[in-house]
Coordinates of C-alpha atoms and ligand atoms in Angstrom, one line a residue:
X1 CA 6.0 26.5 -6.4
X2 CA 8.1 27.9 -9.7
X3 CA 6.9 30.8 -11.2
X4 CA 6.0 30.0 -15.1
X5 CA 8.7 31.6 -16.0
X6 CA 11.0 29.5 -13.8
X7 CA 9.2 26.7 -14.5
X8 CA 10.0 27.1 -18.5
X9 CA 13.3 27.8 -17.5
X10 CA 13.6 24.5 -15.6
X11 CA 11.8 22.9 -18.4
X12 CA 14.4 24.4 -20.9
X13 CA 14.7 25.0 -24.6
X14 CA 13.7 21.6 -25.5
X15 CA 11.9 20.6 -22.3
X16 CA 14.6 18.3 -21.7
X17 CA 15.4 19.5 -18.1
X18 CA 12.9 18.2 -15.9
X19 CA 14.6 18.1 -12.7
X20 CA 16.4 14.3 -12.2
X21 CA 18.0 14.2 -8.7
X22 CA 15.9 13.7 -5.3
X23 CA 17.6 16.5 -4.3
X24 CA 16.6 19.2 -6.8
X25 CA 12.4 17.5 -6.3
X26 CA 12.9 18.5 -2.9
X27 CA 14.1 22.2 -3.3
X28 CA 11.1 22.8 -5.8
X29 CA 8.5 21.6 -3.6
X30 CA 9.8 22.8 -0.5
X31 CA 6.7 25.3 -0.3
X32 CA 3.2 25.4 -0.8
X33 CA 1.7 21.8 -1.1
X34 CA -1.2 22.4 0.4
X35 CA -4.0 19.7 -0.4
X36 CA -6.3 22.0 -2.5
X37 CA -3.5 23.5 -3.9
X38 CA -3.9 22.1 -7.6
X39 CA -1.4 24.0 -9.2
X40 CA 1.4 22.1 -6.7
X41 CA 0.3 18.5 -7.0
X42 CA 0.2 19.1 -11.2
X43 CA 3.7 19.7 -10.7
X44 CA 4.2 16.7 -8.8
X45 CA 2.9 14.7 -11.7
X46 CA 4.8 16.3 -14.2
X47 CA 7.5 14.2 -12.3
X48 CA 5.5 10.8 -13.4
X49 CA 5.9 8.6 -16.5
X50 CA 2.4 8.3 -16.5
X51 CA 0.5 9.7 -20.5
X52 CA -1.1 13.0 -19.9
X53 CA -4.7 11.2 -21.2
X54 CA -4.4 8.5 -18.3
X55 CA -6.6 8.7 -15.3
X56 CA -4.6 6.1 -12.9
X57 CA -6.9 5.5 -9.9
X58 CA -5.6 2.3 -9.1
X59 CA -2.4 3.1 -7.1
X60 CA -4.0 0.2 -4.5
X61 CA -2.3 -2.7 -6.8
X62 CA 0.3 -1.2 -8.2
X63 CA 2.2 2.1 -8.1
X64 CA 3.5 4.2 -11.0
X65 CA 6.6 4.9 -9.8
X66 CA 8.2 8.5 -10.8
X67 CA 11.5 9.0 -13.0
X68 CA 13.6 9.5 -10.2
X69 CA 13.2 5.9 -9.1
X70 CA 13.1 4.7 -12.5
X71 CA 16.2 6.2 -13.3
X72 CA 18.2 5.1 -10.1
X73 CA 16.6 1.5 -11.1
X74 CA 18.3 2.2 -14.8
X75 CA 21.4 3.5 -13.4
X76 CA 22.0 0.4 -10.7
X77 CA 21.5 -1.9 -13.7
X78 CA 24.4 0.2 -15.8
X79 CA 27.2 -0.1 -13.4
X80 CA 25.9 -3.6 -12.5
X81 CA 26.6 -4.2 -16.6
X82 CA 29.5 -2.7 -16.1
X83 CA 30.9 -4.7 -13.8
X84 CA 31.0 -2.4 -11.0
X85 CA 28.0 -3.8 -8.8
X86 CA 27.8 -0.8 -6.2
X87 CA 25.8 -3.5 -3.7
X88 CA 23.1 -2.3 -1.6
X89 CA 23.6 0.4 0.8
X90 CA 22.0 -1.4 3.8
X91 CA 22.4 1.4 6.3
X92 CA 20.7 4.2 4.0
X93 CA 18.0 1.9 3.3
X94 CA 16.9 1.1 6.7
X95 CA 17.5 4.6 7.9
X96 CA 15.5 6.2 5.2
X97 CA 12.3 4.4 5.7
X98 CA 13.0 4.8 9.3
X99 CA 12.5 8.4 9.0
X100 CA 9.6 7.5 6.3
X101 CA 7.9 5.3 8.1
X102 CA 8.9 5.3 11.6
X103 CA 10.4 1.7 13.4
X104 CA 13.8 0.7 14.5
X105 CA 15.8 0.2 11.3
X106 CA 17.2 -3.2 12.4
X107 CA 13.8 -4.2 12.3
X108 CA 13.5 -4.4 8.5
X109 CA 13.7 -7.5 6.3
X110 CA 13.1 -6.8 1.9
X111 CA 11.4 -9.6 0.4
X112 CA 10.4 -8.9 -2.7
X113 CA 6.0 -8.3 -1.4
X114 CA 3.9 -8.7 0.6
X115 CA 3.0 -12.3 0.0
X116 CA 6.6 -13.0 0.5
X117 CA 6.8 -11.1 3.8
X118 CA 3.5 -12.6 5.7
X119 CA 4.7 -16.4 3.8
X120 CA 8.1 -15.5 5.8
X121 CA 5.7 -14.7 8.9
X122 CA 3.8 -18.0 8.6
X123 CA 6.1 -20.2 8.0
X124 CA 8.7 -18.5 10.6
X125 CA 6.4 -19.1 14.0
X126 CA 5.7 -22.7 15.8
X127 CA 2.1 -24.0 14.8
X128 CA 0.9 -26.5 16.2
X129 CA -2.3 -28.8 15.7
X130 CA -5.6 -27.9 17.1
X131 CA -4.0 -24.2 17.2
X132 CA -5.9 -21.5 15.4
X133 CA -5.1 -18.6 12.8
X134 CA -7.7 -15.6 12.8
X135 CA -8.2 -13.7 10.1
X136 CA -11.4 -11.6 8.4
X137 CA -13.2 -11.6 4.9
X138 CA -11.3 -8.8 3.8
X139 CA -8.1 -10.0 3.4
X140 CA -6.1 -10.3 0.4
X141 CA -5.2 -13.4 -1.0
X142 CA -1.3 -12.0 -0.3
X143 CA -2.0 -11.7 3.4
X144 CA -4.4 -14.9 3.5
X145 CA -2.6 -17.6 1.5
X146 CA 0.1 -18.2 3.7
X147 CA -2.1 -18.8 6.4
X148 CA -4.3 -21.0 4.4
X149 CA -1.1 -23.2 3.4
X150 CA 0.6 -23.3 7.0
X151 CA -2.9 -24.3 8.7
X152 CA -3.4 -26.6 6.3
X153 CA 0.2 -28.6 6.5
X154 CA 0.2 -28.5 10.5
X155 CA -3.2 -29.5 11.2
X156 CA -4.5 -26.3 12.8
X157 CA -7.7 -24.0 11.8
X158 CA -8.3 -21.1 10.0
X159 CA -10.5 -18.8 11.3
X160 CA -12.7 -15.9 9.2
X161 CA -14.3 -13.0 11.2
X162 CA -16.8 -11.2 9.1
X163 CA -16.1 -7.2 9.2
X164 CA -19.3 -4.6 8.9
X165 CA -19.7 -3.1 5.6
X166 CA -19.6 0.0 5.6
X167 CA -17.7 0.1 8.8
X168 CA -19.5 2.9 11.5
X169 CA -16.4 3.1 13.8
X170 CA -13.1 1.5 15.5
X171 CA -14.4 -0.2 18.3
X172 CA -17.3 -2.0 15.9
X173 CA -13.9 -3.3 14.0
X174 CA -12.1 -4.2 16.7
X175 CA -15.6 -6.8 18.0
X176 CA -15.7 -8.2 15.1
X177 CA -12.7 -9.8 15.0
X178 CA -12.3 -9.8 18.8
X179 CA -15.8 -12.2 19.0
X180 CA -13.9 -15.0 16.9
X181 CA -11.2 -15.2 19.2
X182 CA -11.5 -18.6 21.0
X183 CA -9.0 -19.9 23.6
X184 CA -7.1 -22.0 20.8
X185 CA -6.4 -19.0 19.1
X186 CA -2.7 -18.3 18.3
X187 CA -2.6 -15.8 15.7
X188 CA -4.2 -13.0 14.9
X189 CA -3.9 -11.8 10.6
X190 CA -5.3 -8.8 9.7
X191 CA -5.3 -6.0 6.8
X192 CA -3.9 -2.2 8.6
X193 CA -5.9 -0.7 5.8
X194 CA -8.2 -3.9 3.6
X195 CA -8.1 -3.4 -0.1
X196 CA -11.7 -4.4 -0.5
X197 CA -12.6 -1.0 1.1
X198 CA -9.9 1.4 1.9
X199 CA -10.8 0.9 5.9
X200 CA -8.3 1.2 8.4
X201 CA -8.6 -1.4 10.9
X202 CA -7.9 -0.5 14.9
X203 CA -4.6 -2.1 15.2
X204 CA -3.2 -0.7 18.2
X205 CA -6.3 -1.5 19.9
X206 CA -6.2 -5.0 18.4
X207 CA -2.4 -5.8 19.2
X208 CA -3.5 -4.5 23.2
X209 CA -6.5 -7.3 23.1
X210 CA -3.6 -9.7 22.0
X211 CA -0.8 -9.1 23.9
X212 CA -3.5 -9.4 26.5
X213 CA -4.1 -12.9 26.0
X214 CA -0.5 -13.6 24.6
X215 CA -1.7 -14.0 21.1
X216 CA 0.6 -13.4 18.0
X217 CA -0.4 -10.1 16.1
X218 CA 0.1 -10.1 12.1
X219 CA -0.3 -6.9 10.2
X220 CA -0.8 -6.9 5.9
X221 CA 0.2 -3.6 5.4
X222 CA 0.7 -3.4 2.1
X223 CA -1.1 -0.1 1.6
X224 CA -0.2 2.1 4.7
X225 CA 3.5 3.3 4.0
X226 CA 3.7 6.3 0.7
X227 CA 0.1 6.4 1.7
X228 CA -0.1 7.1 5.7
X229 CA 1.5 9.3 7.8
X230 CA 2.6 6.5 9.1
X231 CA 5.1 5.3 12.9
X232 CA 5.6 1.8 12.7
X233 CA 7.2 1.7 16.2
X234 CA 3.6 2.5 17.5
X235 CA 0.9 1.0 15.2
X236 CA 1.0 -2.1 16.7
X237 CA 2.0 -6.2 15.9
X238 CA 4.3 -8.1 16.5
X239 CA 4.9 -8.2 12.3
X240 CA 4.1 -5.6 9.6
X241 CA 4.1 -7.2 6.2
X242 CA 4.1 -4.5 3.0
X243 CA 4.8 -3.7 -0.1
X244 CA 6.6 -0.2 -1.6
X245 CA 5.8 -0.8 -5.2
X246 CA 2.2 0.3 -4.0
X247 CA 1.6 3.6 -2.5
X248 CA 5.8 4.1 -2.0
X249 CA 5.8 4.1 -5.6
X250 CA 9.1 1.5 -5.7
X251 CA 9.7 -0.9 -8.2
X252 CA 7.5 -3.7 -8.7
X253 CA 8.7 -6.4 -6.5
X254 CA 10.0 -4.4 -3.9
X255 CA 8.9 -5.3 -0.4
X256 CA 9.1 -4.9 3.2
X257 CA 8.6 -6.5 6.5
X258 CA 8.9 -5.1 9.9
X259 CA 9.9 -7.2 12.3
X260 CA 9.3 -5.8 16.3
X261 CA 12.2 -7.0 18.5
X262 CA 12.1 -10.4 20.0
X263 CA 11.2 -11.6 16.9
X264 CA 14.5 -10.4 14.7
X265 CA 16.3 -13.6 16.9
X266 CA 13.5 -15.5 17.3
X267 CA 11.5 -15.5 13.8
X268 CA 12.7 -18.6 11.8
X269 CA 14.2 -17.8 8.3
X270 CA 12.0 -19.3 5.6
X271 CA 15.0 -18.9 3.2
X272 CA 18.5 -20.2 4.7
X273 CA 22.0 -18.3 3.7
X274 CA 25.2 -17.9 5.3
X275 CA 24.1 -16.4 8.3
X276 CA 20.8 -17.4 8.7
X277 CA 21.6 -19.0 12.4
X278 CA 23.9 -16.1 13.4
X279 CA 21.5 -14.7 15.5
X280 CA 24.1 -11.5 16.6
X281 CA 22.9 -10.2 13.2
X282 CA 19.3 -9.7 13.9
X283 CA 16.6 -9.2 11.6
X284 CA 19.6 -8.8 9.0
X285 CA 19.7 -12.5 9.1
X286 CA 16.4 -12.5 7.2
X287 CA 18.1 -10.4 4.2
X288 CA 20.7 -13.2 3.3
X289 CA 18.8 -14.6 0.4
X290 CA 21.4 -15.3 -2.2
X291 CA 21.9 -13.2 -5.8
X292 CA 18.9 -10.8 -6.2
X293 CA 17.7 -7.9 -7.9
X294 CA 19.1 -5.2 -6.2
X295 CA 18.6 -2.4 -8.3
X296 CA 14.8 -2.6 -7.0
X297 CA 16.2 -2.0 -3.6
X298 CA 17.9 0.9 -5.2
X299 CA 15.0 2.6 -6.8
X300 CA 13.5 2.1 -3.1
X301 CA 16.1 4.2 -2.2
X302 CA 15.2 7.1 -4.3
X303 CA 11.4 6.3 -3.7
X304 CA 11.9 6.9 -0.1
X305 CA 14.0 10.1 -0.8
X306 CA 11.3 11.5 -3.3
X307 CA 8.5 11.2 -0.6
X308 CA 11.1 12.8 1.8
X309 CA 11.1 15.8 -0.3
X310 CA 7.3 15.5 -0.2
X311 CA 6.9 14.9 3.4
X312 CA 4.5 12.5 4.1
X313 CA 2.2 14.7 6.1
X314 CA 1.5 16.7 2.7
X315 CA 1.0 13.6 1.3
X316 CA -1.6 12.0 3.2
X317 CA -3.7 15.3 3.7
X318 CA -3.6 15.5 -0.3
X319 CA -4.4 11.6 -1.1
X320 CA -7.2 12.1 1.3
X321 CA -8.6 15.6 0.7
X322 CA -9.3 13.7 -3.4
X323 CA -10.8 10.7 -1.9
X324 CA -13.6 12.9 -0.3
X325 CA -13.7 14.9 -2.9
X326 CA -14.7 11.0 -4.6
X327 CA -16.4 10.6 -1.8
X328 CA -18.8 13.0 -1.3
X329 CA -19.2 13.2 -5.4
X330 CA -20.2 9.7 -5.3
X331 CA -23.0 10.0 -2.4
X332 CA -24.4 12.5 -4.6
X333 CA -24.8 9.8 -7.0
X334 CA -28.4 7.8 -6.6
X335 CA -28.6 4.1 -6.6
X336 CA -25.4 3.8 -5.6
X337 CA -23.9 1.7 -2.4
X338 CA -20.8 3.2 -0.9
X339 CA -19.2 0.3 1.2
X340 CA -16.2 2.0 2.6
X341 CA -16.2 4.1 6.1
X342 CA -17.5 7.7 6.2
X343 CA -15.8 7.8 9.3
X344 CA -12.5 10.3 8.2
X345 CA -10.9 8.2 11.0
X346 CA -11.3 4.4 9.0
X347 CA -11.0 5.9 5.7
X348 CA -8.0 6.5 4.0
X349 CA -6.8 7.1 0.1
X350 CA -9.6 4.2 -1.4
X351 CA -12.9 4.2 -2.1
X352 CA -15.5 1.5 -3.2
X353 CA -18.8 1.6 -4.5
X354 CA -21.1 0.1 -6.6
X355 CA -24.4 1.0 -8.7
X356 CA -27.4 -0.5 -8.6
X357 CA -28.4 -2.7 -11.7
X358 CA -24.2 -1.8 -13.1
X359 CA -21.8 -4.7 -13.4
X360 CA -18.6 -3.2 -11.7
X361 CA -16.6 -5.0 -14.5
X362 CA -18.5 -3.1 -17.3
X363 CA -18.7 0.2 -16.3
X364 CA -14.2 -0.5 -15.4
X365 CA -14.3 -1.1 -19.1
X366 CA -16.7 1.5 -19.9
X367 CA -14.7 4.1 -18.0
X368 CA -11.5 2.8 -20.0
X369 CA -13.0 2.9 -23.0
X370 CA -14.2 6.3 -22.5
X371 CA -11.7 8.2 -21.0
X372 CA -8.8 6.0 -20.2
X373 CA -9.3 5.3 -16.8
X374 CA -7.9 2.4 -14.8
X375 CA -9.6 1.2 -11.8
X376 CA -9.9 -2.1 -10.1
X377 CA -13.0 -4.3 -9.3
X378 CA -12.9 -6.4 -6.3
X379 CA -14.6 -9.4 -7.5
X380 CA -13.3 -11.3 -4.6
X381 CA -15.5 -12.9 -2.3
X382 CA -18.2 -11.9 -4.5
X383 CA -18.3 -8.2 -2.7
X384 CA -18.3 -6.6 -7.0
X385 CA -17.2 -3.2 -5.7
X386 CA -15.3 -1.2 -7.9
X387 CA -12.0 0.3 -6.4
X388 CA -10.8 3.5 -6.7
X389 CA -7.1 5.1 -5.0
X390 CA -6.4 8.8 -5.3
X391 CA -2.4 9.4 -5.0
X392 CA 0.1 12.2 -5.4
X393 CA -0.6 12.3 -9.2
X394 CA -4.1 12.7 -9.6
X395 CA -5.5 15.8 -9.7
X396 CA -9.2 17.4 -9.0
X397 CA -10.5 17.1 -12.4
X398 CA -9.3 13.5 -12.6
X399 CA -11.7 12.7 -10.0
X400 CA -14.8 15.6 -11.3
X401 CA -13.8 13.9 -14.6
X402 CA -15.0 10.1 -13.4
X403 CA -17.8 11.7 -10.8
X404 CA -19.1 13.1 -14.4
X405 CA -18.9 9.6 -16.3
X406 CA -20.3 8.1 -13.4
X407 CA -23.3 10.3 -13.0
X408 CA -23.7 9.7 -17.0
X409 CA -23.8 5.6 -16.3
X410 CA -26.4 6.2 -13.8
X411 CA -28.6 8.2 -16.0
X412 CA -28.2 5.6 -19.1
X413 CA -26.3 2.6 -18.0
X414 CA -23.2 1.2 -19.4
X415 CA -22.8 -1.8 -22.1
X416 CA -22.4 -5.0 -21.5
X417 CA -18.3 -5.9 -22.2
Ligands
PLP1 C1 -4.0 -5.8 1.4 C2 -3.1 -6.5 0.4 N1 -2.3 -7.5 0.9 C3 -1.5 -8.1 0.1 C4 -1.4 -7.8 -1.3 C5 -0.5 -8.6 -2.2 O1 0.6 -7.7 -2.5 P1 1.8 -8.2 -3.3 O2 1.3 -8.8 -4.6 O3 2.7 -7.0 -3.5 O4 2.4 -9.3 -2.5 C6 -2.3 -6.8 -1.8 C7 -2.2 -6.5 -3.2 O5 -3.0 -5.8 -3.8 C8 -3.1 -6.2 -0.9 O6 -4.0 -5.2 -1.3

């Protein structure tokens, strides 16, 4: 961490000089970091876009990304204008989140979300009729969809295991959806970590169960990487479907899918280019998708660099040390149902609640209203939870700020929107 005086220095005369490169992030926050240390993660957010006044908790649909990544987004655009497109710079790209995120890099395929990643997945695999797709009430309409559509067209079933709410452990997970597997069942689709709850589900234990009985494993990761400490050569599934412009903090329509070996050959391209058949090339074959955006792929770039400089480890203990902090503010709260995990081990960087007798959707605009805060309401399948994600931006008193509004909607309710 600076001193104040160096950090005024840095700041300069006309606190213009707010460090711009990756390079010069890292070197600042190369010590300290630690996930009470308050004074660190303020100067992490002094790297964001995001208006002093705002209280962001809802990095679970989209992420704010820093300057860094806007600028390198700006900067691809300029010499693209310029007529000097600088193309994309495959080989840094996959290495990076290699390193980030663990994997193979010839494993990795950049759609533009994860919708478009787990459409690529459904559509890319033999289905036949009479085969069934297993998935869980959890799921996001991203992950689900595609499975919905392909089901649909080819005459096989679509499957919903219920999950507990709030979850008590792994194995309880892992039943769940293990008890709606039937001998028909071809594919397995479920959330790493669901965005109704923040709960991680058991993965590894789930791809075992299904390389066990030579079932297909599909993963909607779309929270995990920028949030997890994550390896994806050892979570588990034959396909991990995400999307960076979450907790990566990448720009919005930048996504990802992992893709474990037989299947960069094998995995039929939903999108044909030059290429597409030219199986030598791997998972690469998946990337030839004509004239796209790649300045998003180069803002990826920097966001993977910026949360190099970071390290993800100090990451995830931070992101997690505020959600108990949420946490344990909110079971102080009465009347109030907490439906994700207690167990450290299936929670992560989200939390959902809800009051008795308080529409989520009021008090979201309440706490707008009041104090500028953004959160999200999972009105899906009815659950009416209201959402909130704690990232590298957010600070202590964000979250004893909203425990404090909270305990005031308790005590005298909230009005209707
Ligand atoms: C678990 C999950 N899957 C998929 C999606 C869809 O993501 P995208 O819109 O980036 O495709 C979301 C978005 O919130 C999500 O939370």
């Amino acid at each position: 961490m600076p001193d104040r005086r160096s950090f005024l220095t840095l700041l300069g005369g006309a606190g213009l000089a707010w460090p711009r490169s990756v390079e010069a992030l890292a070197s600042r926050w190369s010590g300290g970091g630690a996930p009470g240390d308050d004074a660190f993660w303020q100067d992490v957010r002094a790297a964001f876009l995001i208006p002093h006044d705002r209280i962001y908790l809802n990095n679970g649909t989209l992420g704010p990304s820093p300057r860094v990544v806007v600028d390198a987004v700006e900067e691809h655009g300029r010499r693209v204008a310029a007529t000097f497109p600088p193309g994309v710079a495959w080989d840094d790209l996959k290495g990076g989140l290699a390193r980030l995120v663990g994997g193979d890099p010839q494993g990795f395929v950049f759609p533009r979300n994860t919708t478009e990643a787990m459409n690529f997945v459904a559509h890319g695999i033999e289905l036949d009729a009479g085969d069934e797709v297993l998935t869980t009430d959890h799921e996001h309409i991203g992950g689900l969809e595609p499975w919905r559509l392909v089901t649909a067209r080819k005459g096989a079933t679509l499957r919903v295991a219920s999950l507990p709410v709030p979850a008590r452990d792994a194995s309880q997970l892992a039943d769940a959806v293990w008890e709606q597997v039937s001998d028909r069942t071809r594919v397995v689709c479920v959330s790493h970590v669901t965005f109704t709850t923040g709960t991680t589900l058991p993965i590894a234990e789930l791809d075992r169960r299904c390389r066990a009985a030579g079932i297909l494993l599909a993963v909607d990761g779309a929270h995990p990487p920028g949030m997890l400490d994550l390896d994806l050569s050892t979570v588990g599934g034959d396909f991990y479907a995400s999307s960076p412009h979450k907790w990566l903090l990448a720009p919005q329509g930048t996504g990802l899918l992992y893709l474990t070996d037989p299947w960069r050959t094998r995995l039929w391209p939903t999108l044909a280019s030059g290429g597409w058949d030219d199986l030598s090339l791997g998972a690469h074959r998946l990337n030839h998708m004509g004239t796209m955006d790649e300045s998003r792929l180069a803002g990826l770039l920097s966001a993977i660099a910026f949360f190099e400089g970071l390290g993800m480890e100090r990451v995830e203990a931070r992101v997690r040390h505020l959600r108990r902090r949420l946490q344990t503010g909110l079971r102080a709260l009465p009347a109030t149902f907490i439906a994700s995990s207690d167990a450290e081990e299936l929670a992560c960087a989200m939390v959902s609640f809800r009051i008795d007798g308080v529409d989520s959707l009021d008090l979201q605009a309440h706490l707008s209203r009041r104090a500028n805060v953004r959160t999200r309401v999972i009105g899906e399948y009815d659950y009416g939870w209201m959402r909130l994600s704690t990232h590298v931006y957010n600070s202590e008193a964000d979250v004893d700020r909203v425990l404090d509004l909270l305990h005031d909607a308790v005590r005298t309710g909230v009005p209707a929107r």
